[in-house]
Short mmCIF file of C-alpha atoms and ligand atoms in Angstrom, two decimals:
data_model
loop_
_atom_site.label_atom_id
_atom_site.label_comp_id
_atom_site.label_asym_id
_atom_site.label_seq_id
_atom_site.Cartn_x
_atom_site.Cartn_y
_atom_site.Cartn_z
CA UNK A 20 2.33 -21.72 -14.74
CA UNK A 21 3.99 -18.07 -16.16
CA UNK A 22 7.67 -18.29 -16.45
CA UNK A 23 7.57 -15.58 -13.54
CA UNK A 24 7.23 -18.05 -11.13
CA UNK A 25 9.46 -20.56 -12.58
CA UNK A 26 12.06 -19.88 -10.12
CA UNK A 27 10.60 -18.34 -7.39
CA UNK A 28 9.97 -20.68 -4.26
CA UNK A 29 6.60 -21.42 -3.76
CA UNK A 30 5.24 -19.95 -0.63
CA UNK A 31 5.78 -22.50 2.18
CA UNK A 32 2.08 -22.04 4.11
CA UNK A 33 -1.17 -20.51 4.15
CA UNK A 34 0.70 -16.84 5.70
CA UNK A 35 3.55 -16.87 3.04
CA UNK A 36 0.75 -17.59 0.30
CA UNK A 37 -1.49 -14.41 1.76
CA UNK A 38 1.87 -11.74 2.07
CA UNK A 39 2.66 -12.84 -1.67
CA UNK A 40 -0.92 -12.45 -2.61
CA UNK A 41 -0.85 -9.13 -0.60
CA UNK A 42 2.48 -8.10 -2.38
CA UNK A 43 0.75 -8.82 -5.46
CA UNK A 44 -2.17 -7.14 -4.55
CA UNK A 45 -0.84 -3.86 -3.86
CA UNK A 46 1.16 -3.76 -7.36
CA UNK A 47 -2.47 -4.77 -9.39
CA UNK A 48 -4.30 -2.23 -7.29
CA UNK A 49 -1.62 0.19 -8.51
CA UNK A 50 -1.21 -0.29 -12.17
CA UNK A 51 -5.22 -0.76 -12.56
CA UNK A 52 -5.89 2.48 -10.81
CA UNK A 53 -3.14 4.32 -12.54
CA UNK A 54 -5.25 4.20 -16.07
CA UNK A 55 -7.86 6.60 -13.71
CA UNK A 56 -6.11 8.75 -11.24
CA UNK A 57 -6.81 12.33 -11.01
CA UNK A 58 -10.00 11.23 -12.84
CA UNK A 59 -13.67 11.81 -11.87
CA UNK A 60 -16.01 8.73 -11.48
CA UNK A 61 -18.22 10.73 -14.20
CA UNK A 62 -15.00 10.97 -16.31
CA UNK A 63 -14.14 6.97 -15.87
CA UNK A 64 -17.61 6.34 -16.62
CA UNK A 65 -17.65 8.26 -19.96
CA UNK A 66 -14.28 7.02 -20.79
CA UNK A 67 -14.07 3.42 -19.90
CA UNK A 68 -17.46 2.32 -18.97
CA UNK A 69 -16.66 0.51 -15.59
CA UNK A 70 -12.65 0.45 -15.36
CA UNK A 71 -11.70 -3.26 -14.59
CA UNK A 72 -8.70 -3.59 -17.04
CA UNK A 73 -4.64 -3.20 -16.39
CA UNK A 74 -3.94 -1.45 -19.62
CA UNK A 75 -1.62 1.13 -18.87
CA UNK A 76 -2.46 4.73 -20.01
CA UNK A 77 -3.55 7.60 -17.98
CA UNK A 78 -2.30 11.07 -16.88
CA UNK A 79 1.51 9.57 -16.87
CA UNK A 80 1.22 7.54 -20.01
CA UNK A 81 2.45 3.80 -18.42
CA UNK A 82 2.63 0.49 -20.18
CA UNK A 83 0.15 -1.75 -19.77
CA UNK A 84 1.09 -3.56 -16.27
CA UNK A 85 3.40 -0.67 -15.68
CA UNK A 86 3.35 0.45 -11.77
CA UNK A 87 3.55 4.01 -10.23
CA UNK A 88 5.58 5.22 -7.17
CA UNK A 89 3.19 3.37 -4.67
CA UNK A 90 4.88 -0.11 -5.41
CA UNK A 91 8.57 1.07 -6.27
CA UNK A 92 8.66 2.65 -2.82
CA UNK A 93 7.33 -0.10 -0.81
CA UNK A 94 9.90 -2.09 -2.56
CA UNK A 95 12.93 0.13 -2.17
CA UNK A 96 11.57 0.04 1.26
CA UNK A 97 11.09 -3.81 1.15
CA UNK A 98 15.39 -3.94 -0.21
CA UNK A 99 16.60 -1.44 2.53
CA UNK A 100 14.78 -3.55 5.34
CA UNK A 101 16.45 -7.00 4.32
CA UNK A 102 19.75 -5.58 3.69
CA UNK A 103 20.00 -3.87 6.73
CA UNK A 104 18.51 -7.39 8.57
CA UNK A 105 15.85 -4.43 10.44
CA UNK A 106 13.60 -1.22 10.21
CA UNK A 107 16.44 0.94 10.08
CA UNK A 108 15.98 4.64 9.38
CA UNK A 109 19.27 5.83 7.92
CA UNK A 110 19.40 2.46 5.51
CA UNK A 111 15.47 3.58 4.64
CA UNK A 112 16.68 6.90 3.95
CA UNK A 113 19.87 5.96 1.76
CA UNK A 114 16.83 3.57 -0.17
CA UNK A 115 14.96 6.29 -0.41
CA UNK A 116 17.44 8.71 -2.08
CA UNK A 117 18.56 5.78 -4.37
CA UNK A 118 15.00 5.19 -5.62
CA UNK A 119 14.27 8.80 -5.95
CA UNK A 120 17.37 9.54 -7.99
CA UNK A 121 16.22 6.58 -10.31
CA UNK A 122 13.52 9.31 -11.44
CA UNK A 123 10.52 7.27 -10.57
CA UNK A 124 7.46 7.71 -12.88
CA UNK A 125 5.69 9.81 -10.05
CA UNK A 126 6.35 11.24 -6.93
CA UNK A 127 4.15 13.06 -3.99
CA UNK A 128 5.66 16.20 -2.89
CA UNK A 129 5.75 15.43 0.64
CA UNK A 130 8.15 12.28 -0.39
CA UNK A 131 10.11 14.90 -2.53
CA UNK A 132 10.78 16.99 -0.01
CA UNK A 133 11.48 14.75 2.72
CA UNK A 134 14.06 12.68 0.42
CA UNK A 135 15.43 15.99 0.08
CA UNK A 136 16.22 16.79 3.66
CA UNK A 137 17.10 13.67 4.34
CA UNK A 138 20.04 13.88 1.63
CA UNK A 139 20.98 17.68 2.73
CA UNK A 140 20.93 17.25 6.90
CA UNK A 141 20.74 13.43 7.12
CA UNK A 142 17.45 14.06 8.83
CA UNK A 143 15.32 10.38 9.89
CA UNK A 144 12.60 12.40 11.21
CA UNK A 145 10.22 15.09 9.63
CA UNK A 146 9.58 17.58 12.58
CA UNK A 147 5.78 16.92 13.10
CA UNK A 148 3.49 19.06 10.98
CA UNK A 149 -0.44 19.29 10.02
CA UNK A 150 0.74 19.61 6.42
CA UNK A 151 1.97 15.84 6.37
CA UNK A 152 -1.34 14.05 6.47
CA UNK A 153 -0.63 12.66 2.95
CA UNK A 154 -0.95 9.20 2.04
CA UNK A 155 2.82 8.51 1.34
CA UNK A 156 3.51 6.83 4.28
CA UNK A 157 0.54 4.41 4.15
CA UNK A 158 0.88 3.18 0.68
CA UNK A 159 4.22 1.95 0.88
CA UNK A 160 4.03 0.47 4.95
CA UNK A 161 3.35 -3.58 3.51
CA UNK A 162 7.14 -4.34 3.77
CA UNK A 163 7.06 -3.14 7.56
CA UNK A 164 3.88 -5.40 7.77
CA UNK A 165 5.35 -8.41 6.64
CA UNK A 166 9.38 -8.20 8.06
CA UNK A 167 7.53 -7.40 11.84
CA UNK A 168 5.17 -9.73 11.29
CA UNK A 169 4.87 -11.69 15.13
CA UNK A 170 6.06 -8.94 16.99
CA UNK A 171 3.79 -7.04 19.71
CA UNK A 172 1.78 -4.43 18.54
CA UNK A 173 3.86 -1.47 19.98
CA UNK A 174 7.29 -2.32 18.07
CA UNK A 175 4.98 -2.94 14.57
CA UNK A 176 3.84 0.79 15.17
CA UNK A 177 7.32 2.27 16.17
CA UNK A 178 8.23 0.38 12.96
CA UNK A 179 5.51 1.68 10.96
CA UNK A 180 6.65 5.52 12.58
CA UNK A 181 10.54 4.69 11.72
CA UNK A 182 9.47 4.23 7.70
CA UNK A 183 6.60 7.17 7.88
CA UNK A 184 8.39 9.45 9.79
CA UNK A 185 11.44 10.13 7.06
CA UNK A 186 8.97 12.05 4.90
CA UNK A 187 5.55 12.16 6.56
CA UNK A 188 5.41 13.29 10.45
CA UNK A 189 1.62 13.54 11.22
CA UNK A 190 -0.37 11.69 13.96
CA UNK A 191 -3.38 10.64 11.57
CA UNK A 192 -0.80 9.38 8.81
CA UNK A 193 0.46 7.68 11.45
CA UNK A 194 -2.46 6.29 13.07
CA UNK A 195 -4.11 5.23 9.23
CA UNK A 196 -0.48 3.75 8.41
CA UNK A 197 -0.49 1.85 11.85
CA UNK A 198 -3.68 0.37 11.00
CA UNK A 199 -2.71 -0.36 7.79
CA UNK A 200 -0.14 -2.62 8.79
CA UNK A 201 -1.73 -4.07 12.19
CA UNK A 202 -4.66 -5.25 9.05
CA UNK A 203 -2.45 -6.57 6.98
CA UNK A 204 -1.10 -8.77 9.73
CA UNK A 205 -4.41 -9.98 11.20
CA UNK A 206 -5.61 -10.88 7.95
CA UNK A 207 -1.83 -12.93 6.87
CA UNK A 208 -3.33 -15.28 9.87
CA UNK A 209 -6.22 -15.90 9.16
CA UNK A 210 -8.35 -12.69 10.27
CA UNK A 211 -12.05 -12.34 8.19
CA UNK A 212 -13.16 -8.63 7.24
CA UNK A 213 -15.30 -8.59 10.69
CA UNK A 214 -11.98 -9.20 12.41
CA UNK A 215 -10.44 -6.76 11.34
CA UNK A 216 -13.32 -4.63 11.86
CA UNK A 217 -13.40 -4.66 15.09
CA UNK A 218 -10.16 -5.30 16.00
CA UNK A 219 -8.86 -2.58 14.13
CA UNK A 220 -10.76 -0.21 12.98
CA UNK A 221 -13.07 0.52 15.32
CA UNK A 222 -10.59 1.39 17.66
CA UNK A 223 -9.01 3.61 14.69
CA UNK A 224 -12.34 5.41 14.52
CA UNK A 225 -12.61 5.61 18.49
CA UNK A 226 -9.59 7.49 18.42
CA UNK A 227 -9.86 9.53 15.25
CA UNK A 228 -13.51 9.62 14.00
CA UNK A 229 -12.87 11.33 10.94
CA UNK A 230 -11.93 7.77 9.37
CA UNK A 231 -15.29 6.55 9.68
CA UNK A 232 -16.53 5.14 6.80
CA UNK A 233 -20.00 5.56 7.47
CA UNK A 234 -21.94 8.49 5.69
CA UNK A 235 -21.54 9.98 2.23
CA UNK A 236 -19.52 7.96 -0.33
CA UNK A 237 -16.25 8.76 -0.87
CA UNK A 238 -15.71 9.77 -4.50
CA UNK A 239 -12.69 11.41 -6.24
CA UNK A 240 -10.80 10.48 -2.87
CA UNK A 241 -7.40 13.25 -2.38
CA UNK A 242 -4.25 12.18 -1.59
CA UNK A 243 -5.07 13.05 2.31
CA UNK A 244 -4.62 9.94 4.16
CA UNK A 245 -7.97 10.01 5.78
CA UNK A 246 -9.96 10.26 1.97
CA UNK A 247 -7.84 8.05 0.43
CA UNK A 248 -8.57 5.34 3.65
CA UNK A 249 -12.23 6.03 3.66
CA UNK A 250 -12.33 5.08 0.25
CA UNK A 251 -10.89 2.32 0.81
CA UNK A 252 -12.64 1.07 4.20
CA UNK A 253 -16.00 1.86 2.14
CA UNK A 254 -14.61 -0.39 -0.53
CA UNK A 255 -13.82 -3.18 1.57
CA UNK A 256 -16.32 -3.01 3.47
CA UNK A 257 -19.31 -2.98 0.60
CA UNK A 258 -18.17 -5.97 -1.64
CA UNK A 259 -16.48 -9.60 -0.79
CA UNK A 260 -14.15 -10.21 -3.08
CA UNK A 261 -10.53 -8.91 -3.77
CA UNK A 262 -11.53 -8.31 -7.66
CA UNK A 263 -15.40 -6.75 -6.59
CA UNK A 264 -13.13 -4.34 -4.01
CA UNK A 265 -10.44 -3.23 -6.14
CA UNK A 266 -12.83 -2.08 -9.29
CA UNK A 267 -15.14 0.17 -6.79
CA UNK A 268 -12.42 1.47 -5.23
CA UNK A 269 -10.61 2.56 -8.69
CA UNK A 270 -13.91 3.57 -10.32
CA UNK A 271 -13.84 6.31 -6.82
CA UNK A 272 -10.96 8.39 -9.23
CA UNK A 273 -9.51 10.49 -7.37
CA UNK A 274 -6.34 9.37 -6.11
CA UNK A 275 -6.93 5.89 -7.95
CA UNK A 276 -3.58 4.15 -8.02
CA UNK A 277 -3.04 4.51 -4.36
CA UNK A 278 -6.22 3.32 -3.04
CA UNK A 279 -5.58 0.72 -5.71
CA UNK A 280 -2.55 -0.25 -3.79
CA UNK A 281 -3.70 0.32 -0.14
CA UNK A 282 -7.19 -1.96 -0.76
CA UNK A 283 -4.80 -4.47 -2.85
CA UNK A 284 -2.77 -4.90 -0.32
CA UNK A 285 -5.22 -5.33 2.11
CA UNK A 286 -7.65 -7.55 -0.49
CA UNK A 287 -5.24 -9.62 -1.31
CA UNK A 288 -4.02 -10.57 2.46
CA UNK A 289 -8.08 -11.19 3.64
CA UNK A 290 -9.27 -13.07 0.45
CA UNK A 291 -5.68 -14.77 -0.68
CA UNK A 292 -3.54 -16.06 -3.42
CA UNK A 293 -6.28 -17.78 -5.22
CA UNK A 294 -8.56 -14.76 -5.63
CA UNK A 295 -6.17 -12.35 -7.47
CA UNK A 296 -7.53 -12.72 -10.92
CA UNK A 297 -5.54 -14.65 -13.56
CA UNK A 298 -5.89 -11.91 -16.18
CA UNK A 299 -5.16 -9.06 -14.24
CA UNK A 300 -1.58 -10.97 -13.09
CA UNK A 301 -0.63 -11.81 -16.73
CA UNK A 302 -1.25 -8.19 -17.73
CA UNK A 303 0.99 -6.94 -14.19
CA UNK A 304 4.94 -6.03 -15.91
CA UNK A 305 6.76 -9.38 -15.31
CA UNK A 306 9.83 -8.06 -13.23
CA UNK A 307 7.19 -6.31 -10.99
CA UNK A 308 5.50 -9.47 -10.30
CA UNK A 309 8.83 -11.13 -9.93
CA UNK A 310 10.00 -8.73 -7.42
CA UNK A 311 6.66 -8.60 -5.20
CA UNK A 312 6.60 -12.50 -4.76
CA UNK A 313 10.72 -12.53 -4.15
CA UNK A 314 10.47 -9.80 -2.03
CA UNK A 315 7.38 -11.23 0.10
CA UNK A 316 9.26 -14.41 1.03
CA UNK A 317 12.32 -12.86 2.05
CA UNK A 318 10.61 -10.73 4.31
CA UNK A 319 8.64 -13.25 6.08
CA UNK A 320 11.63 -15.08 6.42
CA UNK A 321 13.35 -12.26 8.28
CA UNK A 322 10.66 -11.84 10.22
CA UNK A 323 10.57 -16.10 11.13
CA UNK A 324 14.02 -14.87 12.45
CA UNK A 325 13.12 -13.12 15.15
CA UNK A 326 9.76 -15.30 15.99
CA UNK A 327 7.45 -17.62 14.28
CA UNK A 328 4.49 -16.25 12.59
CA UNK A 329 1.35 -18.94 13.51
CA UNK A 330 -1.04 -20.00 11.10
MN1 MN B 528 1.42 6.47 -7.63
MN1 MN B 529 -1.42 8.15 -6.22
#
């Protein structure tokens, strides 16, 4: 075994096994779609045949294995939700702040400027506004997945709001973050792709039909939450495999390393632990790795506090 997992507990059942591979999942998703964001499929093409390889690079220059914004948030997000033992929106916000005086590698500008109210005015909530249907919310939402894992649907959303709503205020990042999450979930127990279909997002479509994936394919997807997610749906939906999903998504451009993250996380909860491939998790930086599979465990275990999550 890598010396990453030397002493990190071994997930204790088939759910803790799926939120690890789906913490895992969103970091590969991010640092193999990194190497192509802001790039055209025709561009990827030219330059890197099919992209299927974590080697760093791109518009900000990583490591190989390096990660962007998409997984430090989610796991500043991840830290401020087991220290404060809940989805609390001032410890979120003080996580936030920390993380975004670290000087991430990236940052959206809706994050920026939320952060940025938040430390003037103390502010939890972005007033709601058509401006914040950005995918900033979405991409970072796993750790809410996982700590309100068992809980009814209604407190996962409010949860899923509490995170969003610091930076992004917007009912279709809210309703694409929401489903995010209530995936996610289905798919830690035991949920197959059709599941999650129709439990999910048909109703998502019923309600807002501009996420249907149906129709043209979605190439050079934008940061706006409902591109990014029909990338992503399209990508899920046309290949069975977590590998076979994350390399069409990625080869999309566009906004690369966050539907990366957002069919990673997703890919790796449906198809599980033993489908995220070996090579792509030796390249993955090893206190990232580290991190995502601590951080998974601890999460599920605050959420066994409140009530058991079933196989
Ligand atoms: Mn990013
Ligand atoms: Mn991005």
């Amino acid at each position: 075994m890598p010396d990453t997992h030397a002493t990190v507990e071994r997930p204790a059942n088939a759910v803790a096994a799926r939120a690890e591979a789906a913490y895992l999942g969103l970091a590969l998703g991010d640092a193999l779609g990194a190497t192509v964001e802001f790039m055209t499929p025709r561009e990827i093409q030219a330059q890197h045949g099919c992209h299927r390889t974590i080697r760093g690079g791109g518009w900000l220059k990583l490591k190989p294995g390096a990660v962007t914004d998409d997984t430090t948030m989610a796991l500043a997000l991840g830290n401020a939700i087991l220290a404060a033992g809940d989805i609390d929106a001032h410890a979120i916000g003080e996580a936030f702040d920390a993380w975004m005086r670290a000087k991430p590698v990236d940052i959206g500008n809706t994050v920026r400027r939320g952060i940025i109210e938040f430390r003037r005015t103390g502010r939890l909530a972005a007033p709601p506004s058509e401006h914040d249907a950005g995918n900033g919310a979405c991409m970072r939402v796993l750790p809410v997945a996982l700590a309100t894992l068992g809980q009814p649907e209604d407190a996962v959303r409010t949860a899923c709001r509490v995170q969003a709503h610091l930076t992004h205020h917007n009912p279709l990042s809210d309703a694409g973050t929401e489903t995010i999450a209530l995936m996610i979930q289905d798919a830690l127990q035991g949920a197959d792709l059709d599941a999650l279909v129709h439990q999910r997002l048909l109703p998502l479509i019923d309600a807002f039909p501009i996420f249907d994936p149906d129709g043209k394919r979605e190439e050079n997807p934008s940061g706006f939450i409902k591109d990014t997610l029909r990338a992503v749906f399209q990508a899920l939906l046309d290949t069975d495999s977590f590998e076979t999903c994350l390399i069409d998504v990625v080869n999309r451009g566009g906004d690369a390393d966050t539907t990366g993250a957002i069919a990673g996380m997703l890919a790796g909860a449906l198809y599980g632990p033993a489908s995220l491939p070996e090579p792509w998790l030796a390249s993955l930086d090893h206190g990232t790795r580290r991190a995502c599979a601590i951080q998974s465990q601890a999460l599920l275990a605050q959420a066994c506090g409140n009530t058991t999550p079933t196989l």
